[in-house]
Amino acid sequence: PTRNALELLDAPERLLRFLGHRIVRTLLAPTRLSLRVASVATTSVLRGIAAVVGGELVDDAVSFFQAFAGMQEGFAERAGAVQQLLVDESTAYVLVTTPAADALEEAAWFTTHLSERGVAPRGAVLNRCQPSFVDVDPESLPVATGVMGVQLDVLRALERDARHDAAMVAGIGDLFGAAAVSTVWLATLPARDVAGLSGIADELGA
C-alpha cells in the first residue's frame, strides 16, 4: 500500500530526528556525570510524561535508553546512509498499479508525494490489463441466440474492458511523464512458479 511505502521512505529521517532530539541525546549521554545531569534536567519532563502515559512505561523507556547508550551513533550512521540511498540517482522506483480509475488516482496521489521527497518513478507497470481478442468494435459483433449468443456476449464484455484498459494505458503518460510504462495482461491463474514469473518478465520486456 502506498501509505506504507511512504512510511518506509520517511523512516530514516524520523529515526535521525528521534536520535537528534535533545532529551534523547541527554538520556543517551555516555558518562556517569552526564547521566546524573540528565536525571536532574529531565526529571520534570519525565514526571509530566509519566502523568500521561504512566510511570511504568517511562521506567521501561529509560531502561531502554540506558541499554541503547553507545549504539546510537551506529544507528544514526546507517539511517543516514539509507536516507542517501533512497534519494540517490542510482536508485530507481517502479510504480505498480492497475488500469482501474481508483487505482490510478491512488498512483497519482503517490507520485505527487514522491515528488515532494525528490523522487520520480523511473517506470510504471499496469498489472491485470484485459487483453483484446478481436480487432473490431465490440458493439459491431453480431447478435445471436443460444450458446453462440452467450459466447458473443462474453466476448463483447471482454472487449469493452480491453478498450477501457487500453485507454487508461494510453493516458498514463500524463501521470508518469518520461517514465517507461509496461503492461501485464490479466492471467487466468496467478504466477506461482519460475515459469509464471518468466512469462511476466517477457511481457515487461515486450
PDB file of C-alpha atoms in Angstrom:
ATOM      1  CA  PRO A   1       0.000   0.000   0.000  1.00  0.00           C
ATOM      2  CA  THR A   2       1.202   3.481  -0.876  1.00  0.00           C
ATOM      3  CA  ARG A   3       0.923   4.829   2.686  1.00  0.00           C
ATOM      4  CA  ASN A   4       3.236   2.092   3.928  1.00  0.00           C
ATOM      5  CA  ALA A   5       5.680   2.812   1.114  1.00  0.00           C
ATOM      6  CA  LEU A   6       5.827   6.471   2.158  1.00  0.00           C
ATOM      7  CA  GLU A   7       6.409   5.405   5.762  1.00  0.00           C
ATOM      8  CA  LEU A   8       9.346   3.321   4.556  1.00  0.00           C
ATOM      9  CA  LEU A   9      10.818   6.290   2.678  1.00  0.00           C
ATOM     10  CA  ASP A  10      10.360   8.581   5.686  1.00  0.00           C
ATOM     11  CA  ALA A  11      11.654   6.118   8.285  1.00  0.00           C
ATOM     12  CA  PRO A  12      15.375   7.078   8.147  1.00  0.00           C
ATOM     13  CA  GLU A  13      14.602  10.775   8.594  1.00  0.00           C
ATOM     14  CA  ARG A  14      12.242  10.047  11.503  1.00  0.00           C
ATOM     15  CA  LEU A  15      14.904   7.922  13.171  1.00  0.00           C
ATOM     16  CA  LEU A  16      17.508  10.667  12.735  1.00  0.00           C
ATOM     17  CA  ARG A  17      15.128  13.255  14.196  1.00  0.00           C
ATOM     18  CA  PHE A  18      14.445  10.939  17.121  1.00  0.00           C
ATOM     19  CA  LEU A  19      18.132  10.334  17.825  1.00  0.00           C
ATOM     20  CA  GLY A  20      18.854  14.040  17.482  1.00  0.00           C
ATOM     21  CA  HIS A  21      16.193  15.145  19.979  1.00  0.00           C
ATOM     22  CA  ARG A  22      17.649  16.999  22.961  1.00  0.00           C
ATOM     23  CA  ILE A  23      16.059  14.754  25.584  1.00  0.00           C
ATOM     24  CA  VAL A  24      17.100  11.582  23.750  1.00  0.00           C
ATOM     25  CA  ARG A  25      20.680  12.835  23.397  1.00  0.00           C
ATOM     26  CA  THR A  26      20.735  13.708  27.087  1.00  0.00           C
ATOM     27  CA  LEU A  27      19.413  10.324  28.155  1.00  0.00           C
ATOM     28  CA  LEU A  28      21.966   8.622  25.921  1.00  0.00           C
ATOM     29  CA  ALA A  29      24.891  10.668  27.253  1.00  0.00           C
ATOM     30  CA  PRO A  30      27.794   8.231  27.770  1.00  0.00           C
ATOM     31  CA  THR A  31      29.326   9.390  31.092  1.00  0.00           C
ATOM     32  CA  ARG A  32      28.167   8.984  34.705  1.00  0.00           C
ATOM     33  CA  LEU A  33      28.304  12.762  35.208  1.00  0.00           C
ATOM     34  CA  SER A  34      26.173  13.284  32.107  1.00  0.00           C
ATOM     35  CA  LEU A  35      23.652  10.716  33.337  1.00  0.00           C
ATOM     36  CA  ARG A  36      23.372  12.496  36.684  1.00  0.00           C
ATOM     37  CA  VAL A  37      22.887  15.821  34.899  1.00  0.00           C
ATOM     38  CA  ALA A  38      20.371  14.157  32.602  1.00  0.00           C
ATOM     39  CA  SER A  39      18.421  12.875  35.578  1.00  0.00           C
ATOM     40  CA  VAL A  40      18.194  16.345  37.082  1.00  0.00           C
ATOM     41  CA  ALA A  41      17.478  18.061  33.754  1.00  0.00           C
ATOM     42  CA  THR A  42      14.786  15.681  32.623  1.00  0.00           C
ATOM     43  CA  THR A  43      13.064  14.741  35.877  1.00  0.00           C
ATOM     44  CA  SER A  44      10.330  17.332  35.488  1.00  0.00           C
ATOM     45  CA  VAL A  45       9.840  16.350  31.864  1.00  0.00           C
ATOM     46  CA  LEU A  46       9.677  12.646  32.738  1.00  0.00           C
ATOM     47  CA  ARG A  47       7.237  13.342  35.540  1.00  0.00           C
ATOM     48  CA  GLY A  48       4.993  15.143  33.098  1.00  0.00           C
ATOM     49  CA  ILE A  49       5.177  12.274  30.640  1.00  0.00           C
ATOM     50  CA  ALA A  50       4.555   9.731  33.404  1.00  0.00           C
ATOM     51  CA  ALA A  51       1.408  11.597  34.418  1.00  0.00           C
ATOM     52  CA  VAL A  52       0.037  10.971  30.929  1.00  0.00           C
ATOM     53  CA  VAL A  53       1.321   7.517  29.936  1.00  0.00           C
ATOM     54  CA  GLY A  54       2.115   6.004  33.329  1.00  0.00           C
ATOM     55  CA  GLY A  55       5.287   5.658  35.374  1.00  0.00           C
ATOM     56  CA  GLU A  56       5.907   2.035  34.377  1.00  0.00           C
ATOM     57  CA  LEU A  57       6.082   2.942  30.691  1.00  0.00           C
ATOM     58  CA  VAL A  58       8.502   5.789  31.449  1.00  0.00           C
ATOM     59  CA  ASP A  59      10.691   3.465  33.538  1.00  0.00           C
ATOM     60  CA  ASP A  60      10.770   0.971  30.652  1.00  0.00           C
ATOM     61  CA  ALA A  61      11.703   3.761  28.238  1.00  0.00           C
ATOM     62  CA  VAL A  62      14.548   4.951  30.460  1.00  0.00           C
ATOM     63  CA  SER A  63      15.807   1.363  30.789  1.00  0.00           C
ATOM     64  CA  PHE A  64      15.728   1.082  27.011  1.00  0.00           C
ATOM     65  CA  PHE A  65      17.748   4.269  26.589  1.00  0.00           C
ATOM     66  CA  GLN A  66      20.306   3.075  29.116  1.00  0.00           C
ATOM     67  CA  ALA A  67      20.684  -0.233  27.247  1.00  0.00           C
ATOM     68  CA  PHE A  68      20.772   1.619  23.925  1.00  0.00           C
ATOM     69  CA  ALA A  69      23.515   4.028  25.042  1.00  0.00           C
ATOM     70  CA  GLY A  70      26.623   3.705  22.919  1.00  0.00           C
ATOM     71  CA  MET A  71      24.811   2.283  19.875  1.00  0.00           C
ATOM     72  CA  GLN A  72      23.072   5.447  18.726  1.00  0.00           C
ATOM     73  CA  GLU A  73      25.950   6.644  16.563  1.00  0.00           C
ATOM     74  CA  GLY A  74      25.906   3.416  14.551  1.00  0.00           C
ATOM     75  CA  PHE A  75      22.129   3.612  14.131  1.00  0.00           C
ATOM     76  CA  ALA A  76      22.338   7.249  13.046  1.00  0.00           C
ATOM     77  CA  GLU A  77      25.143   6.482  10.598  1.00  0.00           C
ATOM     78  CA  ARG A  78      23.204   3.632   8.974  1.00  0.00           C
ATOM     79  CA  ALA A  79      19.973   5.639   8.893  1.00  0.00           C
ATOM     80  CA  GLY A  80      21.800   8.463   7.136  1.00  0.00           C
ATOM     81  CA  ALA A  81      23.275   6.024   4.617  1.00  0.00           C
ATOM     82  CA  VAL A  82      19.847   4.535   3.902  1.00  0.00           C
ATOM     83  CA  GLN A  83      18.360   8.015   3.552  1.00  0.00           C
ATOM     84  CA  GLN A  84      21.001   8.919   0.964  1.00  0.00           C
ATOM     85  CA  LEU A  85      20.451   5.640  -0.891  1.00  0.00           C
ATOM     86  CA  LEU A  86      16.703   6.201  -1.131  1.00  0.00           C
ATOM     87  CA  VAL A  87      17.171   9.520  -2.963  1.00  0.00           C
ATOM     88  CA  ASP A  88      20.337   8.612  -4.873  1.00  0.00           C
ATOM     89  CA  GLU A  89      20.177   8.839  -8.672  1.00  0.00           C
ATOM     90  CA  SER A  90      21.243   5.195  -8.901  1.00  0.00           C
ATOM     91  CA  THR A  91      18.075   4.142  -7.039  1.00  0.00           C
ATOM     92  CA  ALA A  92      15.122   3.595  -9.379  1.00  0.00           C
ATOM     93  CA  TYR A  93      11.488   3.334  -8.354  1.00  0.00           C
ATOM     94  CA  VAL A  94       8.914   1.373 -10.336  1.00  0.00           C
ATOM     95  CA  LEU A  95       5.282   2.042  -9.520  1.00  0.00           C
ATOM     96  CA  VAL A  96       2.886  -0.881  -9.926  1.00  0.00           C
ATOM     97  CA  THR A  97      -0.826  -0.194 -10.337  1.00  0.00           C
ATOM     98  CA  THR A  98      -3.848  -1.384 -12.304  1.00  0.00           C
ATOM     99  CA  PRO A  99      -5.936   0.307 -15.015  1.00  0.00           C
ATOM    100  CA  ALA A 100      -8.830   0.864 -12.597  1.00  0.00           C
ATOM    101  CA  ALA A 101      -9.765   4.524 -12.069  1.00  0.00           C
ATOM    102  CA  ASP A 102      -9.426   4.417  -8.264  1.00  0.00           C
ATOM    103  CA  ALA A 103      -6.032   2.690  -8.514  1.00  0.00           C
ATOM    104  CA  LEU A 104      -4.757   5.344 -10.908  1.00  0.00           C
ATOM    105  CA  GLU A 105      -6.000   8.087  -8.573  1.00  0.00           C
ATOM    106  CA  GLU A 106      -4.023   6.432  -5.791  1.00  0.00           C
ATOM    107  CA  ALA A 107      -0.984   6.236  -8.082  1.00  0.00           C
ATOM    108  CA  ALA A 108      -1.326   9.948  -8.876  1.00  0.00           C
ATOM    109  CA  TRP A 109      -1.511  10.762  -5.154  1.00  0.00           C
ATOM    110  CA  PHE A 110       1.545   8.597  -4.515  1.00  0.00           C
ATOM    111  CA  THR A 111       3.519  10.156  -7.380  1.00  0.00           C
ATOM    112  CA  THR A 112       2.822  13.638  -6.018  1.00  0.00           C
ATOM    113  CA  HIS A 113       4.078  12.678  -2.568  1.00  0.00           C
ATOM    114  CA  LEU A 114       7.151  11.030  -4.080  1.00  0.00           C
ATOM    115  CA  SER A 115       7.995  14.236  -5.949  1.00  0.00           C
ATOM    116  CA  GLU A 116       7.771  16.147  -2.659  1.00  0.00           C
ATOM    117  CA  ARG A 117      10.562  13.863  -1.451  1.00  0.00           C
ATOM    118  CA  GLY A 118      12.669  14.431  -4.547  1.00  0.00           C
ATOM    119  CA  VAL A 119      11.798  11.045  -6.050  1.00  0.00           C
ATOM    120  CA  ALA A 120      10.395  10.403  -9.531  1.00  0.00           C
ATOM    121  CA  PRO A 121       9.362   6.905 -10.706  1.00  0.00           C
ATOM    122  CA  ARG A 122      11.594   5.580 -13.493  1.00  0.00           C
ATOM    123  CA  GLY A 123       8.908   3.183 -14.650  1.00  0.00           C
ATOM    124  CA  ALA A 124       5.323   2.109 -14.174  1.00  0.00           C
ATOM    125  CA  VAL A 125       3.677  -1.271 -14.544  1.00  0.00           C
ATOM    126  CA  LEU A 126      -0.038  -1.584 -15.186  1.00  0.00           C
ATOM    127  CA  ASN A 127      -0.986  -5.011 -13.926  1.00  0.00           C
ATOM    128  CA  ARG A 128      -4.080  -7.102 -14.735  1.00  0.00           C
ATOM    129  CA  CYS A 129      -4.828  -5.435 -18.064  1.00  0.00           C
ATOM    130  CA  GLN A 130      -7.549  -7.119 -20.095  1.00  0.00           C
ATOM    131  CA  PRO A 131      -6.152  -8.401 -23.423  1.00  0.00           C
ATOM    132  CA  SER A 132      -8.026  -7.868 -26.666  1.00  0.00           C
ATOM    133  CA  PHE A 133      -9.194 -10.829 -28.733  1.00  0.00           C
ATOM    134  CA  VAL A 134     -10.659  -9.158 -31.845  1.00  0.00           C
ATOM    135  CA  ASP A 135      -9.778  -6.142 -33.976  1.00  0.00           C
ATOM    136  CA  VAL A 136     -13.320  -4.831 -34.393  1.00  0.00           C
ATOM    137  CA  ASP A 137     -15.585  -2.624 -32.336  1.00  0.00           C
ATOM    138  CA  PRO A 138     -17.227  -4.891 -29.747  1.00  0.00           C
ATOM    139  CA  GLU A 139     -20.580  -3.246 -30.443  1.00  0.00           C
ATOM    140  CA  SER A 140     -20.359  -4.407 -34.056  1.00  0.00           C
ATOM    141  CA  LEU A 141     -20.215  -8.068 -33.067  1.00  0.00           C
ATOM    142  CA  PRO A 142     -23.307  -9.961 -34.266  1.00  0.00           C
ATOM    143  CA  VAL A 143     -26.216 -10.783 -32.000  1.00  0.00           C
ATOM    144  CA  ALA A 144     -27.117 -14.438 -31.704  1.00  0.00           C
ATOM    145  CA  THR A 145     -29.129 -16.781 -29.527  1.00  0.00           C
ATOM    146  CA  GLY A 146     -28.291 -19.897 -27.587  1.00  0.00           C
ATOM    147  CA  VAL A 147     -24.737 -20.853 -26.699  1.00  0.00           C
ATOM    148  CA  MET A 148     -23.309 -18.722 -29.506  1.00  0.00           C
ATOM    149  CA  GLY A 149     -25.192 -15.704 -28.182  1.00  0.00           C
ATOM    150  CA  VAL A 150     -23.788 -16.215 -24.685  1.00  0.00           C
ATOM    151  CA  GLN A 151     -20.258 -16.547 -26.053  1.00  0.00           C
ATOM    152  CA  LEU A 152     -20.629 -13.383 -28.111  1.00  0.00           C
ATOM    153  CA  ASP A 153     -21.965 -11.502 -25.085  1.00  0.00           C
ATOM    154  CA  VAL A 154     -18.940 -12.583 -23.056  1.00  0.00           C
ATOM    155  CA  LEU A 155     -16.583 -11.581 -25.875  1.00  0.00           C
ATOM    156  CA  ARG A 156     -18.325  -8.236 -26.191  1.00  0.00           C
ATOM    157  CA  ALA A 157     -17.898  -7.560 -22.452  1.00  0.00           C
ATOM    158  CA  LEU A 158     -14.240  -8.591 -22.543  1.00  0.00           C
ATOM    159  CA  GLU A 159     -13.553  -6.296 -25.478  1.00  0.00           C
ATOM    160  CA  ARG A 160     -15.201  -3.372 -23.710  1.00  0.00           C
ATOM    161  CA  ASP A 161     -12.884  -3.979 -20.756  1.00  0.00           C
ATOM    162  CA  ALA A 162      -9.891  -4.308 -23.076  1.00  0.00           C
ATOM    163  CA  ARG A 163     -10.652  -0.973 -24.751  1.00  0.00           C
ATOM    164  CA  HIS A 164     -11.142   0.691 -21.393  1.00  0.00           C
ATOM    165  CA  ASP A 165      -7.786  -0.614 -20.148  1.00  0.00           C
ATOM    166  CA  ALA A 166      -6.060   0.390 -23.395  1.00  0.00           C
ATOM    167  CA  ALA A 167      -7.392   3.929 -22.993  1.00  0.00           C
ATOM    168  CA  MET A 168      -6.085   4.028 -19.425  1.00  0.00           C
ATOM    169  CA  VAL A 169      -2.659   2.848 -20.580  1.00  0.00           C
ATOM    170  CA  ALA A 170      -2.602   5.443 -23.369  1.00  0.00           C
ATOM    171  CA  GLY A 171      -3.398   8.246 -20.931  1.00  0.00           C
ATOM    172  CA  ILE A 172      -0.965   7.172 -18.242  1.00  0.00           C
ATOM    173  CA  GLY A 173       1.843   9.179 -19.831  1.00  0.00           C
ATOM    174  CA  ASP A 174       0.407  12.395 -18.396  1.00  0.00           C
ATOM    175  CA  LEU A 175       0.840  10.951 -14.913  1.00  0.00           C
ATOM    176  CA  PHE A 176       4.275   9.365 -15.199  1.00  0.00           C
ATOM    177  CA  GLY A 177       5.891  11.667 -17.746  1.00  0.00           C
ATOM    178  CA  ALA A 178       9.106  10.221 -19.104  1.00  0.00           C
ATOM    179  CA  ALA A 179       8.826   7.011 -17.078  1.00  0.00           C
ATOM    180  CA  ALA A 180       8.694   3.789 -19.067  1.00  0.00           C
ATOM    181  CA  VAL A 181       5.242   2.201 -18.920  1.00  0.00           C
ATOM    182  CA  SER A 182       4.740  -1.548 -19.271  1.00  0.00           C
ATOM    183  CA  THR A 183       1.645  -3.716 -19.066  1.00  0.00           C
ATOM    184  CA  VAL A 184       0.993  -7.176 -17.689  1.00  0.00           C
ATOM    185  CA  TRP A 185      -2.042  -8.971 -19.029  1.00  0.00           C
ATOM    186  CA  LEU A 186      -4.757 -10.333 -16.781  1.00  0.00           C
ATOM    187  CA  ALA A 187      -3.942 -14.012 -16.268  1.00  0.00           C
ATOM    188  CA  THR A 188      -6.277 -16.901 -15.606  1.00  0.00           C
ATOM    189  CA  LEU A 189      -4.087 -18.031 -12.712  1.00  0.00           C
ATOM    190  CA  PRO A 190      -1.519 -16.127 -10.624  1.00  0.00           C
ATOM    191  CA  ALA A 191       2.183 -16.771 -11.163  1.00  0.00           C
ATOM    192  CA  ARG A 192       3.246 -19.413  -8.654  1.00  0.00           C
ATOM    193  CA  ASP A 193       6.493 -20.708 -10.131  1.00  0.00           C
ATOM    194  CA  VAL A 194       9.566 -19.686 -12.122  1.00  0.00           C
ATOM    195  CA  ALA A 195       7.803 -20.299 -15.426  1.00  0.00           C
ATOM    196  CA  GLY A 196       4.986 -17.940 -14.444  1.00  0.00           C
ATOM    197  CA  LEU A 197       7.444 -15.254 -13.370  1.00  0.00           C
ATOM    198  CA  SER A 198       9.369 -15.700 -16.617  1.00  0.00           C
ATOM    199  CA  GLY A 199       6.151 -15.069 -18.530  1.00  0.00           C
ATOM    200  CA  ILE A 200       5.606 -11.804 -16.647  1.00  0.00           C
ATOM    201  CA  ALA A 201       9.236 -10.822 -17.335  1.00  0.00           C
ATOM    202  CA  ASP A 202       8.672 -11.432 -21.059  1.00  0.00           C
ATOM    203  CA  GLU A 203       5.607  -9.192 -21.003  1.00  0.00           C
ATOM    204  CA  LEU A 204       7.503  -6.426 -19.211  1.00  0.00           C
ATOM    205  CA  GLY A 205      10.293  -6.604 -21.762  1.00  0.00           C
ATOM    206  CA  ALA A 206       7.977  -6.594 -24.766  1.00  0.00           C
TER     207      ALA A 206
END
